[in-house]
mmCIF file of C-alpha atoms and ligand atoms in Angstrom:
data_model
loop_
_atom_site.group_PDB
_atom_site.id
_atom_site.type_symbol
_atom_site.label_atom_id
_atom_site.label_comp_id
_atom_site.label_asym_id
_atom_site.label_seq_id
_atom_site.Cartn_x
_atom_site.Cartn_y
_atom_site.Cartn_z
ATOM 1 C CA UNK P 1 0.000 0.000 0.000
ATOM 2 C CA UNK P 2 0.874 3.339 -0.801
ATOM 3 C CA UNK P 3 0.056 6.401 0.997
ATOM 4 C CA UNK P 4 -1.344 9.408 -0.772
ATOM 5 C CA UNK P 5 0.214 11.936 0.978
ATOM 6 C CA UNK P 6 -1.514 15.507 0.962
ATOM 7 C CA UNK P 7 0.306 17.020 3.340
ATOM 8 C CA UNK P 8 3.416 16.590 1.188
ATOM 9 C CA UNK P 9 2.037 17.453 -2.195
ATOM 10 C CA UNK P 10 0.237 20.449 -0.361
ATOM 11 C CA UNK P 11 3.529 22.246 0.943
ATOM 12 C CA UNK P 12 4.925 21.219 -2.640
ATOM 13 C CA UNK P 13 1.514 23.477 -4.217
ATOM 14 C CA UNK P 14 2.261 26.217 -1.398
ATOM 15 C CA UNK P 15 6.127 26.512 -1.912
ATOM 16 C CA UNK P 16 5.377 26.912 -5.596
ATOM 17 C CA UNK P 17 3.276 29.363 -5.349
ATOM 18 C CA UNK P 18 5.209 31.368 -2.680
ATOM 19 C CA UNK P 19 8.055 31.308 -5.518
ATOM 20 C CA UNK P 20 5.708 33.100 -7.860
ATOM 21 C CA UNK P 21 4.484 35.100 -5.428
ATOM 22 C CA UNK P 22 8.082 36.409 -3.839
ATOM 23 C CA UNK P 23 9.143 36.684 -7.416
ATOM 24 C CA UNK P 24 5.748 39.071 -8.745
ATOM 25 C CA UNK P 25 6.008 40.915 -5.552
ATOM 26 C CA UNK P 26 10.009 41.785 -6.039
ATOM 27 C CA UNK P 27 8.992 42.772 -9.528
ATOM 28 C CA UNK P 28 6.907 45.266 -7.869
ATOM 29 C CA UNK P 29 3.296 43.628 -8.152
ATOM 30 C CA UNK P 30 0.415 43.530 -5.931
ATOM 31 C CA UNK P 31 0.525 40.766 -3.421
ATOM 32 C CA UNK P 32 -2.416 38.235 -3.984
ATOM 33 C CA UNK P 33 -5.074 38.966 -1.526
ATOM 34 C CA UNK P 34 -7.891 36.398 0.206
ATOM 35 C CA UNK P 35 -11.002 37.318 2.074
ATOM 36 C CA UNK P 36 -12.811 35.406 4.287
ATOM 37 C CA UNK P 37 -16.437 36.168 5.438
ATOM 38 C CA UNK P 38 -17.033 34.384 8.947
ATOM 39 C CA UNK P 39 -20.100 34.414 10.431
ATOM 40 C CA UNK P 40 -20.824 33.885 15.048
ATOM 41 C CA UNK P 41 -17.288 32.948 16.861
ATOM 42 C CA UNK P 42 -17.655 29.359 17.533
ATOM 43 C CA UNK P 43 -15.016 26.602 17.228
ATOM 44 C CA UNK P 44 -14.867 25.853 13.971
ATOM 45 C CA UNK P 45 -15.162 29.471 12.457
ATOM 46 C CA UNK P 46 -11.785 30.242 14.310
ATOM 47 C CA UNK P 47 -10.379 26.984 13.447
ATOM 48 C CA UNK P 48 -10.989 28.051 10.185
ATOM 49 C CA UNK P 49 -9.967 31.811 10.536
ATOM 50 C CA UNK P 50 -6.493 30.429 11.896
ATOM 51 C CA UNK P 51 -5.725 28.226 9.058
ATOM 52 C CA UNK P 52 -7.000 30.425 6.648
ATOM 53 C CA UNK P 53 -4.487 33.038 8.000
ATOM 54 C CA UNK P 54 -1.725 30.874 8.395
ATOM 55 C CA UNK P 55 -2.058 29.636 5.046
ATOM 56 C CA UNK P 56 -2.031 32.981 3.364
ATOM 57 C CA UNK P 57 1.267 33.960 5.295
ATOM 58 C CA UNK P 58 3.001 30.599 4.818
ATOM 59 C CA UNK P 59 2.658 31.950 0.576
ATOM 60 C CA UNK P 60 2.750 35.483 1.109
ATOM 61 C CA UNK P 61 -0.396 36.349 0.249
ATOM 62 C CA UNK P 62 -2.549 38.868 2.386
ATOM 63 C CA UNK P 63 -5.448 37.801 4.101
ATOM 64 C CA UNK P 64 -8.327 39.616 5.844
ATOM 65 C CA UNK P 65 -11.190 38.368 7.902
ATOM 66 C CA UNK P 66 -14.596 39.635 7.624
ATOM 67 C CA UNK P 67 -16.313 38.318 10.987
ATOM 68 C CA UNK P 68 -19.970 39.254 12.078
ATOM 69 C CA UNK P 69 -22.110 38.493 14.588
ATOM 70 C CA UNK P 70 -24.764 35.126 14.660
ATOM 71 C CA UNK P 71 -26.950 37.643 14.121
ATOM 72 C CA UNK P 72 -25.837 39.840 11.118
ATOM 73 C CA UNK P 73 -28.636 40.537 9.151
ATOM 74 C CA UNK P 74 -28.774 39.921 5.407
ATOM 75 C CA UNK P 75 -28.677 43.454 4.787
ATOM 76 C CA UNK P 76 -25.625 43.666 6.491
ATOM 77 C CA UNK P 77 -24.148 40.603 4.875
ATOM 78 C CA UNK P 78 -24.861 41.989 1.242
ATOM 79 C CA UNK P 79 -23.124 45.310 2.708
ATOM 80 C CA UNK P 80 -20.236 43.436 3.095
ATOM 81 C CA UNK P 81 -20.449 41.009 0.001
ATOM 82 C CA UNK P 82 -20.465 44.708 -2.439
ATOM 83 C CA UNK P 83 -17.655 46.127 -0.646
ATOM 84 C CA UNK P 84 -15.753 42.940 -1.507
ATOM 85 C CA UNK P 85 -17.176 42.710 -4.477
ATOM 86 C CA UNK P 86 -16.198 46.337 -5.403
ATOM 87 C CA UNK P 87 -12.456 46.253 -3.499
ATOM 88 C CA UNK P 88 -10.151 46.139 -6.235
ATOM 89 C CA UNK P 89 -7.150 44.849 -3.768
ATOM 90 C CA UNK P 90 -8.957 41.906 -2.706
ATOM 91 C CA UNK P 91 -8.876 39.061 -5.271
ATOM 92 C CA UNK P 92 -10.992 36.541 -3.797
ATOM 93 C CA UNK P 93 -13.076 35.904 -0.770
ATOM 94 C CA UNK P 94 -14.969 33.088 0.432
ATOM 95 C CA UNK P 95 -17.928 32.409 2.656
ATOM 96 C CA UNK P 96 -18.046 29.781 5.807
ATOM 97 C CA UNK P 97 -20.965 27.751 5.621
ATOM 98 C CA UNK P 98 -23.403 26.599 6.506
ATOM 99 C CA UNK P 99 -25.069 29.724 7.492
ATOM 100 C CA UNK P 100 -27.204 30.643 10.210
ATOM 101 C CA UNK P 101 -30.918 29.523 9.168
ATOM 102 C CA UNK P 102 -32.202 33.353 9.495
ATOM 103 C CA UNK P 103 -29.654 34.665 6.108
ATOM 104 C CA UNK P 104 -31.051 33.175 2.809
ATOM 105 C CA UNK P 105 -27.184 31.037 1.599
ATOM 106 C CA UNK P 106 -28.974 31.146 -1.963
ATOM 107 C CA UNK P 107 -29.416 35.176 -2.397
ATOM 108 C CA UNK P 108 -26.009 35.708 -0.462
ATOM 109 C CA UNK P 109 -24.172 33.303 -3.029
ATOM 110 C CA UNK P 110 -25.545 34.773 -6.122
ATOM 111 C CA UNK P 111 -23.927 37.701 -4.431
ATOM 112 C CA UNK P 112 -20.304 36.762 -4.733
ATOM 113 C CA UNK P 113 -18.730 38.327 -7.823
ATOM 114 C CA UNK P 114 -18.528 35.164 -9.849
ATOM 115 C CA UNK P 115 -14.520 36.447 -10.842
ATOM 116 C CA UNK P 116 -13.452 36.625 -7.099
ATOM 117 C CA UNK P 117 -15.493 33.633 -6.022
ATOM 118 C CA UNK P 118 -12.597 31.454 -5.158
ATOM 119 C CA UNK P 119 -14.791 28.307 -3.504
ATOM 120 C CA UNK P 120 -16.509 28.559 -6.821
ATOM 121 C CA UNK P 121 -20.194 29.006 -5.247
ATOM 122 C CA UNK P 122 -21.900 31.517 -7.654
ATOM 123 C CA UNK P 123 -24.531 29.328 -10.039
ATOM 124 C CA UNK P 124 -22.714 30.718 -13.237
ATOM 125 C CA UNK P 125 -19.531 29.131 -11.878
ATOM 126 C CA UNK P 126 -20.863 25.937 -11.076
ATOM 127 C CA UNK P 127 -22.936 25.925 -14.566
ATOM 128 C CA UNK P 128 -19.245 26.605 -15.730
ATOM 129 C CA UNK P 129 -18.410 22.970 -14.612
ATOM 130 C CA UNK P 130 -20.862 21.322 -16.861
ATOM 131 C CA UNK P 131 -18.996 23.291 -19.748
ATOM 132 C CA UNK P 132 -16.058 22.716 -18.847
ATOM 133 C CA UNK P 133 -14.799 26.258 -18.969
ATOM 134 C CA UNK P 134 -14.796 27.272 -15.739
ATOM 135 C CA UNK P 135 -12.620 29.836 -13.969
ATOM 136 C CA UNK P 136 -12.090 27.971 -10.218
ATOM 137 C CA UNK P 137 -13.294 24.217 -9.394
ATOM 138 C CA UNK P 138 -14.714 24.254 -5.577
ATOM 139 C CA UNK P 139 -11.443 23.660 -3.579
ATOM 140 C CA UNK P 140 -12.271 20.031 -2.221
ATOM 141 C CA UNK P 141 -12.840 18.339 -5.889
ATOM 142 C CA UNK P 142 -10.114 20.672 -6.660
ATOM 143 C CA UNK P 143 -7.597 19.256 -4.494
ATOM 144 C CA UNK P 144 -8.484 15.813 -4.813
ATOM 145 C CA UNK P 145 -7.735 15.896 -8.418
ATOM 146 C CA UNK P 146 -4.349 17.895 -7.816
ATOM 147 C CA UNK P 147 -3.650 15.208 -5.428
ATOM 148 C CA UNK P 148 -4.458 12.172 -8.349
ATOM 149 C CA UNK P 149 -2.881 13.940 -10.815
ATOM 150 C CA UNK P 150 0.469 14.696 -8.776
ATOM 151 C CA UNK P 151 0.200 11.461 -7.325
ATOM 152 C CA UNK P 152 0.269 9.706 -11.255
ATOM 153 C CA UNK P 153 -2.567 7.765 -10.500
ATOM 154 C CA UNK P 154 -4.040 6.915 -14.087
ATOM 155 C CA UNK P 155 -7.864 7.549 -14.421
ATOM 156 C CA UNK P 156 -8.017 7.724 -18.437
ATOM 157 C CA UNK P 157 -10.897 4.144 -18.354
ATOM 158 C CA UNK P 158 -11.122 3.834 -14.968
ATOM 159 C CA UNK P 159 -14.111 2.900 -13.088
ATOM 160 C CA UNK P 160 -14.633 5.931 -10.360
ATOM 161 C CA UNK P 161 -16.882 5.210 -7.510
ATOM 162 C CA UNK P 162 -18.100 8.805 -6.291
ATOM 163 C CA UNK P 163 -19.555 7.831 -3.170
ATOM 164 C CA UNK P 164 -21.726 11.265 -2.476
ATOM 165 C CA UNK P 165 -23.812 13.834 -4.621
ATOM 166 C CA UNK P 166 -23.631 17.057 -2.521
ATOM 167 C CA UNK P 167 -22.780 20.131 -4.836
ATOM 168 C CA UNK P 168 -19.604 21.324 -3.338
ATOM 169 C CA UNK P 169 -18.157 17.621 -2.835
ATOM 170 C CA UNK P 170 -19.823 14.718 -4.878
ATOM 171 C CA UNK P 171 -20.927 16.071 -7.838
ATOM 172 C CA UNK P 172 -18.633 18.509 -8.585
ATOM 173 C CA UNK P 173 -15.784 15.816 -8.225
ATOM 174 C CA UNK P 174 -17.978 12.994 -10.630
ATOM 175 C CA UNK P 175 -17.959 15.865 -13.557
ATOM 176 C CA UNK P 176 -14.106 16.430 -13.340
ATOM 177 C CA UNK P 177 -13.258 12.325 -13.597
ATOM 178 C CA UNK P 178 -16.027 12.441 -16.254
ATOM 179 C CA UNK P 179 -14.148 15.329 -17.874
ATOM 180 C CA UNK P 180 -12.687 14.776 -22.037
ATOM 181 C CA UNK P 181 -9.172 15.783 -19.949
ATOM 182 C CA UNK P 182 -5.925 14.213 -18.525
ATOM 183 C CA UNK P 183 -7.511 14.399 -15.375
ATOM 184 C CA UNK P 184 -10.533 12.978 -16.279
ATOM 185 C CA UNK P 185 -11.483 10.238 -18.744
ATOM 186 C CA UNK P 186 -13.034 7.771 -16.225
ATOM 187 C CA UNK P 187 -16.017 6.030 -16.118
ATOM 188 C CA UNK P 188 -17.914 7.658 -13.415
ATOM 189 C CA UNK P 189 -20.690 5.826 -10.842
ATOM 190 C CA UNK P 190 -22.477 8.203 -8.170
ATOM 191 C CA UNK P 191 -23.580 6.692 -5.086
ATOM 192 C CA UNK P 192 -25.688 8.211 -2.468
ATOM 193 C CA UNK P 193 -28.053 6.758 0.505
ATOM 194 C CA UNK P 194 -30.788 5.592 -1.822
ATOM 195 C CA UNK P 195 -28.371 3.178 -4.151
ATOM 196 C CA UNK P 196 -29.187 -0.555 -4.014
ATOM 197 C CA UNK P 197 -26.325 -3.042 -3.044
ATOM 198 C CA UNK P 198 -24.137 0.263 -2.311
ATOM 199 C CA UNK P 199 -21.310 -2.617 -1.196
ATOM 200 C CA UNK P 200 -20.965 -4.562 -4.248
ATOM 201 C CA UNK P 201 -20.869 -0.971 -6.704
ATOM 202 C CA UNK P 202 -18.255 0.220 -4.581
ATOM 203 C CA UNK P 203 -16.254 -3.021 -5.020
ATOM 204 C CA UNK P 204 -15.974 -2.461 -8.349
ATOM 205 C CA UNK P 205 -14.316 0.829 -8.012
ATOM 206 C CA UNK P 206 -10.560 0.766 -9.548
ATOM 207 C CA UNK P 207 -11.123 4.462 -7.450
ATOM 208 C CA UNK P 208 -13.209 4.799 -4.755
ATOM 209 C CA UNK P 209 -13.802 8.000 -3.961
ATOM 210 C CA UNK P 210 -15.685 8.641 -0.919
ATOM 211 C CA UNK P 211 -17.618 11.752 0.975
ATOM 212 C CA UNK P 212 -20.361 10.491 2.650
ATOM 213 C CA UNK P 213 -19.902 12.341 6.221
ATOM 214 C CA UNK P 214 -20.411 8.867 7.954
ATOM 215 C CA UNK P 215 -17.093 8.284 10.321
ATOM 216 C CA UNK P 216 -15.059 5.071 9.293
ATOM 217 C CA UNK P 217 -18.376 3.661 7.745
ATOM 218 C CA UNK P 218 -16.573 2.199 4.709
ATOM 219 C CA UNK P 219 -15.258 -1.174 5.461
ATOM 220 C CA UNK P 220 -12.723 -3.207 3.363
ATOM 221 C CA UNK P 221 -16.376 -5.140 1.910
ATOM 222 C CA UNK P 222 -16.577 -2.120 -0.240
ATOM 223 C CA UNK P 223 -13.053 -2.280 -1.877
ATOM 224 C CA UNK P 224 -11.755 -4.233 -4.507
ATOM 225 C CA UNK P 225 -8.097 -5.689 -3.793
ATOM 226 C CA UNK P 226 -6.092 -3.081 -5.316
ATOM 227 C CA UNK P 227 -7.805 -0.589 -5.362
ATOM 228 C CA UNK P 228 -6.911 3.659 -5.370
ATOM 229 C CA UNK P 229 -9.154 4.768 -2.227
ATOM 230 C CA UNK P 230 -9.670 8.699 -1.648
ATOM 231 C CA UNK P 231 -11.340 9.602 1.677
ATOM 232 C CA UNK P 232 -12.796 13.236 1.966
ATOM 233 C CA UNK P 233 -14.651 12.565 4.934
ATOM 234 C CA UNK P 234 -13.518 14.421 8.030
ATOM 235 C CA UNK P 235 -15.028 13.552 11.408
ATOM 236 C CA UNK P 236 -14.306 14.466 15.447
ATOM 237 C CA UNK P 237 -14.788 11.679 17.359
ATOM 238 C CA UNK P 238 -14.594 10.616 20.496
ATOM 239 C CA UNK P 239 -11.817 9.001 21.985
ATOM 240 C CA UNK P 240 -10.655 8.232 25.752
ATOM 241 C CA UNK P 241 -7.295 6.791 25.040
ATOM 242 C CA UNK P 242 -6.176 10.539 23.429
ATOM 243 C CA UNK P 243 -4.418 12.830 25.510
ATOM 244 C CA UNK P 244 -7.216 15.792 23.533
ATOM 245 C CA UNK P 245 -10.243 12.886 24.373
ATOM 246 C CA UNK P 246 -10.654 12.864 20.643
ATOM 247 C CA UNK P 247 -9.179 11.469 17.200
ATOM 248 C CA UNK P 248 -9.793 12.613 13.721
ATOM 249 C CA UNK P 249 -10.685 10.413 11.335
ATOM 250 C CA UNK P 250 -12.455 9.891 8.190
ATOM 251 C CA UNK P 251 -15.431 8.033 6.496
ATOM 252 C CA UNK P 252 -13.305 5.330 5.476
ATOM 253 C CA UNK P 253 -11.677 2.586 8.071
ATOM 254 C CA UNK P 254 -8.264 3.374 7.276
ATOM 255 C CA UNK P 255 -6.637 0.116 9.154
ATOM 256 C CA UNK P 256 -8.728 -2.746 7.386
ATOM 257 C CA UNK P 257 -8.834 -0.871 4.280
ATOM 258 C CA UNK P 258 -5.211 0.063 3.652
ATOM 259 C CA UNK P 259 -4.218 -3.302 3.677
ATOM 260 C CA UNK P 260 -6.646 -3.899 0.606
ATOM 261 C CA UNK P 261 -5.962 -0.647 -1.320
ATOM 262 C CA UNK P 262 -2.907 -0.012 -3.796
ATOM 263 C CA UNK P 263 -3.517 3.969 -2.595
ATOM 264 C CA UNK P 264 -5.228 5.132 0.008
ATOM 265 C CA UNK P 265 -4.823 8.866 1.619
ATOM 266 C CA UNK P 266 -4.428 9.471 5.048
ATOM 267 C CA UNK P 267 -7.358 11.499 7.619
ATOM 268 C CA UNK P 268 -5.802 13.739 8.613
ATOM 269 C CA UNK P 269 -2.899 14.671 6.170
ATOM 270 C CA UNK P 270 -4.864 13.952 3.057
ATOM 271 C CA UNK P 271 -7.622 16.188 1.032
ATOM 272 C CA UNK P 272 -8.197 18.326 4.218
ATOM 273 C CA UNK P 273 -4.377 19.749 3.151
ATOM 274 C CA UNK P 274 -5.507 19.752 -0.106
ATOM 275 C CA UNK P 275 -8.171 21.775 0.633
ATOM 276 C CA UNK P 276 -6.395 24.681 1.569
ATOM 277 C CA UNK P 277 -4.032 24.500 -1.014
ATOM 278 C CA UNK P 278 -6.771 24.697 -3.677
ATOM 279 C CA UNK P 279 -8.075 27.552 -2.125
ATOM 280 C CA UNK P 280 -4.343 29.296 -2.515
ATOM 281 C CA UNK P 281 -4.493 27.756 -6.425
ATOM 282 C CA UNK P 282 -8.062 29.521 -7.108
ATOM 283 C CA UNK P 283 -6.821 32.306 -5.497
ATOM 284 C CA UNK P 284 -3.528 32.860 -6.760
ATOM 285 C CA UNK P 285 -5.630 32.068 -10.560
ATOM 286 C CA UNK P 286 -8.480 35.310 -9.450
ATOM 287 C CA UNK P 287 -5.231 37.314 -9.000
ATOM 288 C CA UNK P 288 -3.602 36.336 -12.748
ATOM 289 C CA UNK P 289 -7.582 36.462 -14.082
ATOM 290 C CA UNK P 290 -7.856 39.868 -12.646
ATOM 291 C CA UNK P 291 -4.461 41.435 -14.398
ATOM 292 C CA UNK P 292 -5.508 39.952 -17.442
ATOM 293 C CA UNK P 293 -8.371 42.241 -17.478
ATOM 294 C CA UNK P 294 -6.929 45.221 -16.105
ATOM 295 C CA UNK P 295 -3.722 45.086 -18.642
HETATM 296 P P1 LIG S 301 -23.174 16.074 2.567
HETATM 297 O O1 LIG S 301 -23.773 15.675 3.871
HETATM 298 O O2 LIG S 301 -23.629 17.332 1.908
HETATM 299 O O3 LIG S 301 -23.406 14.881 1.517
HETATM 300 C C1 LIG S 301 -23.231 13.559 1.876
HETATM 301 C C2 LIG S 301 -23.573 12.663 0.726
HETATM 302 O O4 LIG S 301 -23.353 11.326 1.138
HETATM 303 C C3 LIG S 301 -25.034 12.753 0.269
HETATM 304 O O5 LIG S 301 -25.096 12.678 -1.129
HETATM 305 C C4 LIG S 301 -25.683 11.529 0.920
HETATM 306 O O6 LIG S 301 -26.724 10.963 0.152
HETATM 307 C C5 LIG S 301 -24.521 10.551 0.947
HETATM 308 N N1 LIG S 301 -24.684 9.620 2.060
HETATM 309 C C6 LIG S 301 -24.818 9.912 3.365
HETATM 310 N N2 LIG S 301 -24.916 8.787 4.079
HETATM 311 C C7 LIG S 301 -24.833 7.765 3.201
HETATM 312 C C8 LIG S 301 -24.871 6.350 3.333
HETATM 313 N N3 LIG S 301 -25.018 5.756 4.523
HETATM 314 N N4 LIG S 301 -24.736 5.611 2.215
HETATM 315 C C9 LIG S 301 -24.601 6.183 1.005
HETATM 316 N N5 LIG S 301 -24.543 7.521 0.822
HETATM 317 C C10 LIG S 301 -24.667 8.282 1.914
HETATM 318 O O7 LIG S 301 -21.626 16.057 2.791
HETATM 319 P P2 LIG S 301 -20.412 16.830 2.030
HETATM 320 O O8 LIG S 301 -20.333 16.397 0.627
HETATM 321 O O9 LIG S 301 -20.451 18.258 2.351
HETATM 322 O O10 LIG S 301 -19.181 16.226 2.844
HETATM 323 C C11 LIG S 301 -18.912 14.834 2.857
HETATM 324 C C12 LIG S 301 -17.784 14.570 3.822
HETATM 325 O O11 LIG S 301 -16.634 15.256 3.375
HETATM 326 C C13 LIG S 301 -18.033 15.063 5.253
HETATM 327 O O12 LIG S 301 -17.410 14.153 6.144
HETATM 328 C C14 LIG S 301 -17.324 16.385 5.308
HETATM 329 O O13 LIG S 301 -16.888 16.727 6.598
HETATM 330 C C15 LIG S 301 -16.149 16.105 4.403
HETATM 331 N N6 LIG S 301 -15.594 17.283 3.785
HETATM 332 C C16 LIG S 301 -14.256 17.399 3.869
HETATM 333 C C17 LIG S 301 -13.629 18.463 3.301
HETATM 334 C C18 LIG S 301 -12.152 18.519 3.385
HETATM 335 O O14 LIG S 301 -11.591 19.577 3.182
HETATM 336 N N7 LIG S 301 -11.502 17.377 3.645
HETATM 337 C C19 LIG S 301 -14.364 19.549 2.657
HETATM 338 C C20 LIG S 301 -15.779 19.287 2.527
HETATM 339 C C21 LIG S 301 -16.358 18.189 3.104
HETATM 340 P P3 LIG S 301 -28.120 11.721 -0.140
HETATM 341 O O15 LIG S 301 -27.781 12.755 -1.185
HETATM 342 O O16 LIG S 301 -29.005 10.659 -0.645
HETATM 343 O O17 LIG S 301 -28.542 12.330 1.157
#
């Protein structure tokens, strides 16, 4: 078994781009510049504020948080959307979801400025997919094809399991494999909660790819011997025998399963790292997009 290693290949993405970026900013360019939009101060917004910062100063971009109350209204959330939207030193921002159920996600997406929409949320970037000439890919599907394509696994005829339809994970990622590219090519099967005999499709994944949100629900039943095996899941859960009285893990049982697959990432150190990386790659591309139209 070999392990798909995202940490690695992610500080391989971030050193190249902090090359490009030392080198543009010597030359006298503007530095690269990410928003984020936060909304209430729990846990897992300033988990996400700290990496998102750390991340932009590990490549030398800028970075600037945009947090509001639980409360924010709309009105106030637009507010902040069109100064974004209008700021010409700010290249991309994104929005944490989910949102709080009293701010309508759908009006506050078609917000975003589709060119600085860097977790590629805005309908006419995710009708862009289907085309195939999109601007940015959403960062996870993003980074899970970086992560194929840098680890050479071939998926030109491959059978890809997608194993999830949601439309910044599953979907998203069965339209790239599906893709007339060099990243794409496969034969693609989407699975979700209502498929029939769920084990036995899986099975006959040469790459199983799998975001479910179920922790360490996929056994080595659903993988054929040799198989490439991409977990995206991401869980908490609890666990006595860690000094934190938790362990991260993912949806796939990585012991039985890694000795069945050929590849298999990591949780954590696989598409989580990823993750962030493609959100430096779409970005660092809203940056290049934006000097393209200004020169
Ligand atoms: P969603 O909950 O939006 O979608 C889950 C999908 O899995 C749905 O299509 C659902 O089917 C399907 N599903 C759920 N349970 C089962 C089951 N028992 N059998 C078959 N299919 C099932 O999740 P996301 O796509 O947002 O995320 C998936 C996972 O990836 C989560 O663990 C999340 O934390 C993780 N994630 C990780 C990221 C990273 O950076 N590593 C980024 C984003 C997500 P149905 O449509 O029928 O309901």
């Amino acid at each position: 078994m070999t392990l798909l290693d995202g940490k690695q290949i992610a500080n391989e993405i971030k050193t190249e781009i902090a090359t490009e970026v030392k080198s543009l900013v010597d030359n006298g360019q503007d530095t690269p510049h990410l928003a984020a939009v936060i909304v209430g101060e729990d846990n897992a917004a300033k988990t996400y504020i700290n990496s998102i910062e750390r991340t932009c100063k590990e490549v030398g971009f800028i970075s600037s948080i945009y947090q509001c109350p639980e409360k924010v209204t709309e009105e106030e959330l637009l507010g902040i959307l069109d100064f974004l939207n209008q700021d010409s030193e700010v290249d991309g921002y994104i929005i944490q979801m989910p949102l709080p159920k009293h701010l309508s996600s759908k009006r506050i997406i078609e917000r975003i400025n589709p060119d600085k929409d860097v977790d590629c949320m805005h309908p006419s970037n995710i009708g862009k997919l289907v085309t195939g000439d999109t601007l940015f890919i959403p960062a996870t599907p993003l980074g899970t094809i970086e992560l194929i394509k840098r680890s050479h696994i071939e998926t030109e005829g491959k059978h890809c399991v997608v194993l999830g339809r949601s439309a910044i994970v599953g979907k998203p990622l069965a339209l790239l494999l599906a893709e007339k590219s060099a990243t794409g090519n496969a034969t693609v099967t989407i699975c979700h909660s209502k498929t029939k005999n769920l084990k036995e499709v899986c099975a006959q994944a040469d790459i199983l790819l799998v975001a479910i949100g179920q922790a360490e629900m996929i056994d080595a039943e659903y993988v054929k011997e040799g198989a490439t095996v991409i977990d995206i899941g991401i869980h908490r859960v609890d666990d006595s025998t860690r000094e934190k009285g938790y362990r991260i893990c993912g949806d796939v049982q990585f012991d039985e399963v890694s000795k069945k697959a050929a590849y298999i990432t990591p949780v954590p150190g696989g598409i989580g790292q990823m993750t962030m990386a493609s959100l430096l790659l779409n970005t660092f591309k809203a940056y290049k997009h934006k000097r393209t139209q200004t020169t």
